[in-house]
Amino acid sequence: MHESAQGPRVTPAAGRTAPTPRPVPGPRSAATPRPGRPVPGPARPAPPAQRAHPVPGPGSAAPGSAPAGRSENRSAPQLQLIPAPAGGALDAAEETVDLLLESGRAPGDILVLTTGEQHPWAAHELSFGEAAYWAQQDAGDDVFFADASAVDRAKPRPVVVVAVNGDAGETVARALPVARDRAAALLIVCGDPQTINSALGAGV
């Protein structure tokens, strides 16, 4: 009857939970790999030291005003332009994602589109097949990177970041208006302002 005589019971690692099969995403340092499986090989290049146009914090980005009660405003997200040359647009977009995560945005809130060369994470994940790649978008628990040519397959998210990192013609003109439609709260475009304004103007 006196089972407590067996002595004190040691509780296993108080405060620690068993690791989930996939790491829970969150603010990541420059040395941490992008979402999904770690990309083998060299880490992503460090973004250029040009943070001239920082992304606004939670106040101005209105992270709390998700699409829930604003369905009528869905086609008019806040628009933010981050000037960058085509060669630096992807770095600017990555830096923007890092700032959004640091400001409190959930990783699953963010979709990143590239108009030129694919983001290394997307290229790596596609090597496992399209079904597995798009399933990660459906899971909605991490930042998702996609080619702008596949923007029609991209699902709406609160924040869409577009890197105009190449193909300053048809793809940009077609992708930007659709990207604006996919952004429920905030559209951030990194690239040449003239190209961006002309593409968005054509899509109005």
mmCIF file of C-alpha atoms in Angstrom:
data_model
loop_
_atom_site.group_PDB
_atom_site.id
_atom_site.type_symbol
_atom_site.label_atom_id
_atom_site.label_comp_id
_atom_site.label_asym_id
_atom_site.label_seq_id
_atom_site.Cartn_x
_atom_site.Cartn_y
_atom_site.Cartn_z
ATOM 1 C CA MET A 1 0.000 0.000 0.000
ATOM 2 C CA HIS A 2 2.883 2.367 0.666
ATOM 3 C CA GLU A 3 4.251 2.484 -2.876
ATOM 4 C CA SER A 4 5.867 5.835 -2.221
ATOM 5 C CA ALA A 5 8.509 3.961 -0.277
ATOM 6 C CA GLN A 6 10.161 3.154 -3.571
ATOM 7 C CA GLY A 7 11.873 6.512 -3.419
ATOM 8 C CA PRO A 8 11.530 9.774 -5.320
ATOM 9 C CA ARG A 9 10.506 9.458 -8.916
ATOM 10 C CA VAL A 10 12.647 11.318 -11.442
ATOM 11 C CA THR A 11 10.604 13.125 -14.047
ATOM 12 C CA PRO A 12 12.306 12.905 -17.421
ATOM 13 C CA ALA A 13 13.760 16.228 -18.595
ATOM 14 C CA ALA A 14 11.221 18.614 -17.187
ATOM 15 C CA GLY A 15 10.337 21.323 -19.647
ATOM 16 C CA ARG A 16 11.642 19.409 -22.661
ATOM 17 C CA THR A 17 9.418 17.796 -25.211
ATOM 18 C CA ALA A 18 10.466 15.139 -27.666
ATOM 19 C CA PRO A 19 11.645 16.709 -30.923
ATOM 20 C CA THR A 20 9.086 16.665 -33.728
ATOM 21 C CA PRO A 21 10.047 14.881 -36.958
ATOM 22 C CA ARG A 22 10.300 18.261 -38.736
ATOM 23 C CA PRO A 23 11.862 21.214 -36.888
ATOM 24 C CA VAL A 24 9.361 23.856 -35.901
ATOM 25 C CA PRO A 25 10.163 26.872 -38.046
ATOM 26 C CA GLY A 26 10.840 30.234 -36.522
ATOM 27 C CA PRO A 27 13.268 33.113 -36.740
ATOM 28 C CA ARG A 28 16.430 31.697 -38.216
ATOM 29 C CA SER A 29 19.940 33.012 -38.428
ATOM 30 C CA ALA A 30 21.805 33.440 -41.704
ATOM 31 C CA ALA A 31 23.587 30.159 -41.035
ATOM 32 C CA THR A 32 20.372 28.147 -40.633
ATOM 33 C CA PRO A 33 19.050 26.444 -43.765
ATOM 34 C CA ARG A 34 15.800 27.562 -45.364
ATOM 35 C CA PRO A 35 12.553 25.616 -44.824
ATOM 36 C CA GLY A 36 12.300 21.871 -45.365
ATOM 37 C CA ARG A 37 15.232 19.506 -45.594
ATOM 38 C CA PRO A 38 18.667 21.084 -45.187
ATOM 39 C CA VAL A 39 20.174 21.833 -48.575
ATOM 40 C CA PRO A 40 23.460 19.964 -48.960
ATOM 41 C CA GLY A 41 26.498 21.949 -49.988
ATOM 42 C CA PRO A 42 27.462 25.539 -49.203
ATOM 43 C CA ALA A 43 25.140 27.692 -47.138
ATOM 44 C CA ARG A 44 23.159 30.399 -48.882
ATOM 45 C CA PRO A 45 25.150 33.532 -49.692
ATOM 46 C CA ALA A 46 24.971 36.260 -47.108
ATOM 47 C CA PRO A 47 22.654 39.086 -48.191
ATOM 48 C CA PRO A 48 24.291 42.335 -49.312
ATOM 49 C CA ALA A 49 24.798 44.927 -46.583
ATOM 50 C CA GLN A 50 22.118 47.269 -47.921
ATOM 51 C CA ARG A 51 19.224 47.457 -45.526
ATOM 52 C CA ALA A 52 18.198 50.883 -46.779
ATOM 53 C CA HIS A 53 14.495 50.031 -46.848
ATOM 54 C CA PRO A 54 13.710 47.866 -43.808
ATOM 55 C CA VAL A 55 10.414 46.033 -43.656
ATOM 56 C CA PRO A 56 8.057 47.663 -41.158
ATOM 57 C CA GLY A 57 7.478 45.899 -37.849
ATOM 58 C CA PRO A 58 4.261 44.281 -36.752
ATOM 59 C CA GLY A 59 2.558 47.674 -36.319
ATOM 60 C CA SER A 60 2.735 48.840 -39.915
ATOM 61 C CA ALA A 61 2.601 45.384 -41.477
ATOM 62 C CA ALA A 62 -0.597 44.753 -39.469
ATOM 63 C CA PRO A 63 0.106 41.096 -38.743
ATOM 64 C CA GLY A 64 -3.026 40.865 -36.620
ATOM 65 C CA SER A 65 -5.326 41.963 -39.445
ATOM 66 C CA ALA A 66 -5.313 38.652 -41.269
ATOM 67 C CA PRO A 67 -7.804 37.945 -44.046
ATOM 68 C CA ALA A 68 -10.493 36.800 -41.555
ATOM 69 C CA GLY A 69 -12.617 39.945 -41.492
ATOM 70 C CA ARG A 70 -11.310 41.679 -44.591
ATOM 71 C CA SER A 71 -12.539 39.603 -47.488
ATOM 72 C CA GLU A 72 -13.753 42.688 -49.346
ATOM 73 C CA ASN A 73 -10.242 44.184 -49.217
ATOM 74 C CA ARG A 74 -8.539 41.040 -50.444
ATOM 75 C CA SER A 75 -7.570 42.577 -53.804
ATOM 76 C CA ALA A 76 -5.888 45.588 -52.197
ATOM 77 C CA PRO A 77 -3.047 44.495 -49.908
ATOM 78 C CA GLN A 78 -0.458 46.957 -48.664
ATOM 79 C CA LEU A 79 2.248 47.298 -51.301
ATOM 80 C CA GLN A 80 5.906 47.768 -50.421
ATOM 81 C CA LEU A 81 8.691 48.192 -52.947
ATOM 82 C CA ILE A 82 12.320 47.369 -52.089
ATOM 83 C CA PRO A 83 14.608 48.687 -54.864
ATOM 84 C CA ALA A 84 17.267 46.159 -55.875
ATOM 85 C CA PRO A 85 19.117 45.199 -59.058
ATOM 86 C CA ALA A 86 18.069 41.932 -60.695
ATOM 87 C CA GLY A 87 21.244 40.284 -59.358
ATOM 88 C CA GLY A 88 20.478 41.340 -55.779
ATOM 89 C CA ALA A 89 16.682 40.872 -55.756
ATOM 90 C CA LEU A 90 16.807 37.340 -54.333
ATOM 91 C CA ASP A 91 19.146 38.404 -51.524
ATOM 92 C CA ALA A 92 16.838 41.358 -50.771
ATOM 93 C CA ALA A 93 13.845 38.992 -50.674
ATOM 94 C CA GLU A 94 15.633 36.621 -48.271
ATOM 95 C CA GLU A 95 16.556 39.504 -46.017
ATOM 96 C CA THR A 96 12.935 40.667 -46.140
ATOM 97 C CA VAL A 97 11.739 37.198 -45.064
ATOM 98 C CA ASP A 98 14.200 37.216 -42.146
ATOM 99 C CA LEU A 99 12.929 40.633 -41.036
ATOM 100 C CA LEU A 100 9.296 39.511 -41.305
ATOM 101 C CA LEU A 101 10.024 36.462 -39.142
ATOM 102 C CA GLU A 102 11.895 38.598 -36.601
ATOM 103 C CA SER A 103 8.957 41.015 -36.477
ATOM 104 C CA GLY A 104 6.620 38.178 -35.471
ATOM 105 C CA ARG A 105 5.190 36.906 -38.746
ATOM 106 C CA ALA A 106 4.540 33.152 -38.759
ATOM 107 C CA PRO A 107 6.585 31.266 -41.392
ATOM 108 C CA GLY A 108 3.383 29.799 -42.835
ATOM 109 C CA ASP A 109 2.137 33.338 -43.562
ATOM 110 C CA ILE A 110 4.811 33.933 -46.202
ATOM 111 C CA LEU A 111 4.988 32.990 -49.893
ATOM 112 C CA VAL A 112 8.118 33.942 -51.889
ATOM 113 C CA LEU A 113 8.029 34.057 -55.703
ATOM 114 C CA THR A 114 11.061 34.391 -57.991
ATOM 115 C CA THR A 115 10.778 35.631 -61.597
ATOM 116 C CA GLY A 116 14.222 34.401 -62.684
ATOM 117 C CA GLU A 117 16.422 31.703 -61.207
ATOM 118 C CA GLN A 118 14.618 29.567 -58.644
ATOM 119 C CA HIS A 119 15.432 29.868 -54.971
ATOM 120 C CA PRO A 120 17.885 27.048 -54.013
ATOM 121 C CA TRP A 121 15.344 25.657 -51.534
ATOM 122 C CA ALA A 122 12.678 25.301 -54.236
ATOM 123 C CA ALA A 123 15.141 23.709 -56.674
ATOM 124 C CA HIS A 124 16.239 21.241 -53.997
ATOM 125 C CA GLU A 125 12.712 20.308 -52.926
ATOM 126 C CA LEU A 126 11.595 19.836 -56.525
ATOM 127 C CA SER A 127 14.304 17.198 -56.901
ATOM 128 C CA PHE A 128 12.089 14.999 -54.666
ATOM 129 C CA GLY A 129 9.182 15.348 -57.094
ATOM 130 C CA GLU A 130 6.438 17.901 -57.688
ATOM 131 C CA ALA A 131 3.878 16.119 -55.507
ATOM 132 C CA ALA A 132 6.101 16.272 -52.403
ATOM 133 C CA TYR A 133 7.078 19.859 -53.211
ATOM 134 C CA TRP A 134 3.508 21.194 -53.547
ATOM 135 C CA ALA A 135 2.402 19.168 -50.517
ATOM 136 C CA GLN A 136 4.602 21.480 -48.429
ATOM 137 C CA GLN A 137 2.593 24.448 -49.653
ATOM 138 C CA ASP A 138 -0.625 22.650 -48.664
ATOM 139 C CA ALA A 139 0.810 21.938 -45.186
ATOM 140 C CA GLY A 140 1.152 25.712 -44.737
ATOM 141 C CA ASP A 141 3.541 25.465 -41.795
ATOM 142 C CA ASP A 142 6.607 27.135 -43.315
ATOM 143 C CA VAL A 143 7.785 29.784 -45.760
ATOM 144 C CA PHE A 144 7.101 28.495 -49.279
ATOM 145 C CA PHE A 145 9.284 29.388 -52.280
ATOM 146 C CA ALA A 146 7.959 29.036 -55.835
ATOM 147 C CA ASP A 147 8.758 30.093 -59.379
ATOM 148 C CA ALA A 148 6.639 33.033 -60.554
ATOM 149 C CA SER A 149 5.706 31.070 -63.682
ATOM 150 C CA ALA A 150 3.735 28.759 -61.342
ATOM 151 C CA VAL A 151 2.015 31.644 -59.542
ATOM 152 C CA ASP A 152 -1.406 30.316 -60.603
ATOM 153 C CA ARG A 153 -0.751 27.243 -58.469
ATOM 154 C CA ALA A 154 0.300 29.312 -55.464
ATOM 155 C CA LYS A 155 -2.298 29.576 -52.718
ATOM 156 C CA PRO A 156 -3.094 32.926 -51.069
ATOM 157 C CA ARG A 157 -1.101 33.810 -47.963
ATOM 158 C CA PRO A 158 -1.114 36.933 -45.774
ATOM 159 C CA VAL A 159 2.295 38.053 -47.123
ATOM 160 C CA VAL A 160 3.696 37.551 -50.621
ATOM 161 C CA VAL A 161 7.304 38.527 -51.364
ATOM 162 C CA VAL A 162 8.344 38.715 -55.034
ATOM 163 C CA ALA A 163 12.003 38.737 -56.100
ATOM 164 C CA VAL A 164 12.261 40.235 -59.594
ATOM 165 C CA ASN A 165 15.596 38.505 -60.131
ATOM 166 C CA GLY A 166 15.402 38.024 -63.878
ATOM 167 C CA ASP A 167 13.099 37.893 -66.898
ATOM 168 C CA ALA A 168 12.007 41.506 -66.758
ATOM 169 C CA GLY A 169 9.399 40.910 -69.455
ATOM 170 C CA GLU A 170 6.359 38.716 -69.807
ATOM 171 C CA THR A 171 6.753 36.681 -66.601
ATOM 172 C CA VAL A 172 7.000 39.794 -64.413
ATOM 173 C CA ALA A 173 4.071 41.519 -66.126
ATOM 174 C CA ARG A 174 1.924 38.415 -65.653
ATOM 175 C CA ALA A 175 3.151 37.370 -62.204
ATOM 176 C CA LEU A 176 2.946 40.651 -60.278
ATOM 177 C CA PRO A 177 -0.812 41.284 -60.670
ATOM 178 C CA VAL A 178 -1.512 37.633 -59.725
ATOM 179 C CA ALA A 179 0.906 37.896 -56.769
ATOM 180 C CA ARG A 180 -0.990 40.993 -55.618
ATOM 181 C CA ASP A 181 -4.190 38.951 -55.758
ATOM 182 C CA ARG A 182 -2.580 36.159 -53.702
ATOM 183 C CA ALA A 183 -1.432 38.564 -50.947
ATOM 184 C CA ALA A 184 -4.146 38.884 -48.306
ATOM 185 C CA ALA A 185 -2.437 41.650 -46.303
ATOM 186 C CA LEU A 186 0.976 42.636 -47.678
ATOM 187 C CA LEU A 187 2.789 42.434 -51.028
ATOM 188 C CA ILE A 188 6.523 43.164 -50.988
ATOM 189 C CA VAL A 189 8.354 43.370 -54.320
ATOM 190 C CA CYS A 190 12.151 43.414 -54.533
ATOM 191 C CA GLY A 191 13.606 44.591 -57.817
ATOM 192 C CA ASP A 192 13.875 47.449 -60.305
ATOM 193 C CA PRO A 193 11.185 50.052 -59.435
ATOM 194 C CA GLN A 194 10.522 50.977 -63.079
ATOM 195 C CA THR A 195 9.936 47.366 -64.120
ATOM 196 C CA ILE A 196 7.745 46.745 -61.073
ATOM 197 C CA ASN A 197 5.607 49.887 -61.487
ATOM 198 C CA SER A 198 5.104 49.216 -65.159
ATOM 199 C CA ALA A 199 4.102 45.577 -64.536
ATOM 200 C CA LEU A 200 1.699 46.488 -61.715
ATOM 201 C CA GLY A 201 0.273 49.364 -63.758
ATOM 202 C CA ALA A 202 -0.376 47.035 -66.687
ATOM 203 C CA GLY A 203 -2.215 44.646 -64.400
ATOM 204 C CA VAL A 204 -4.647 47.215 -62.966
#
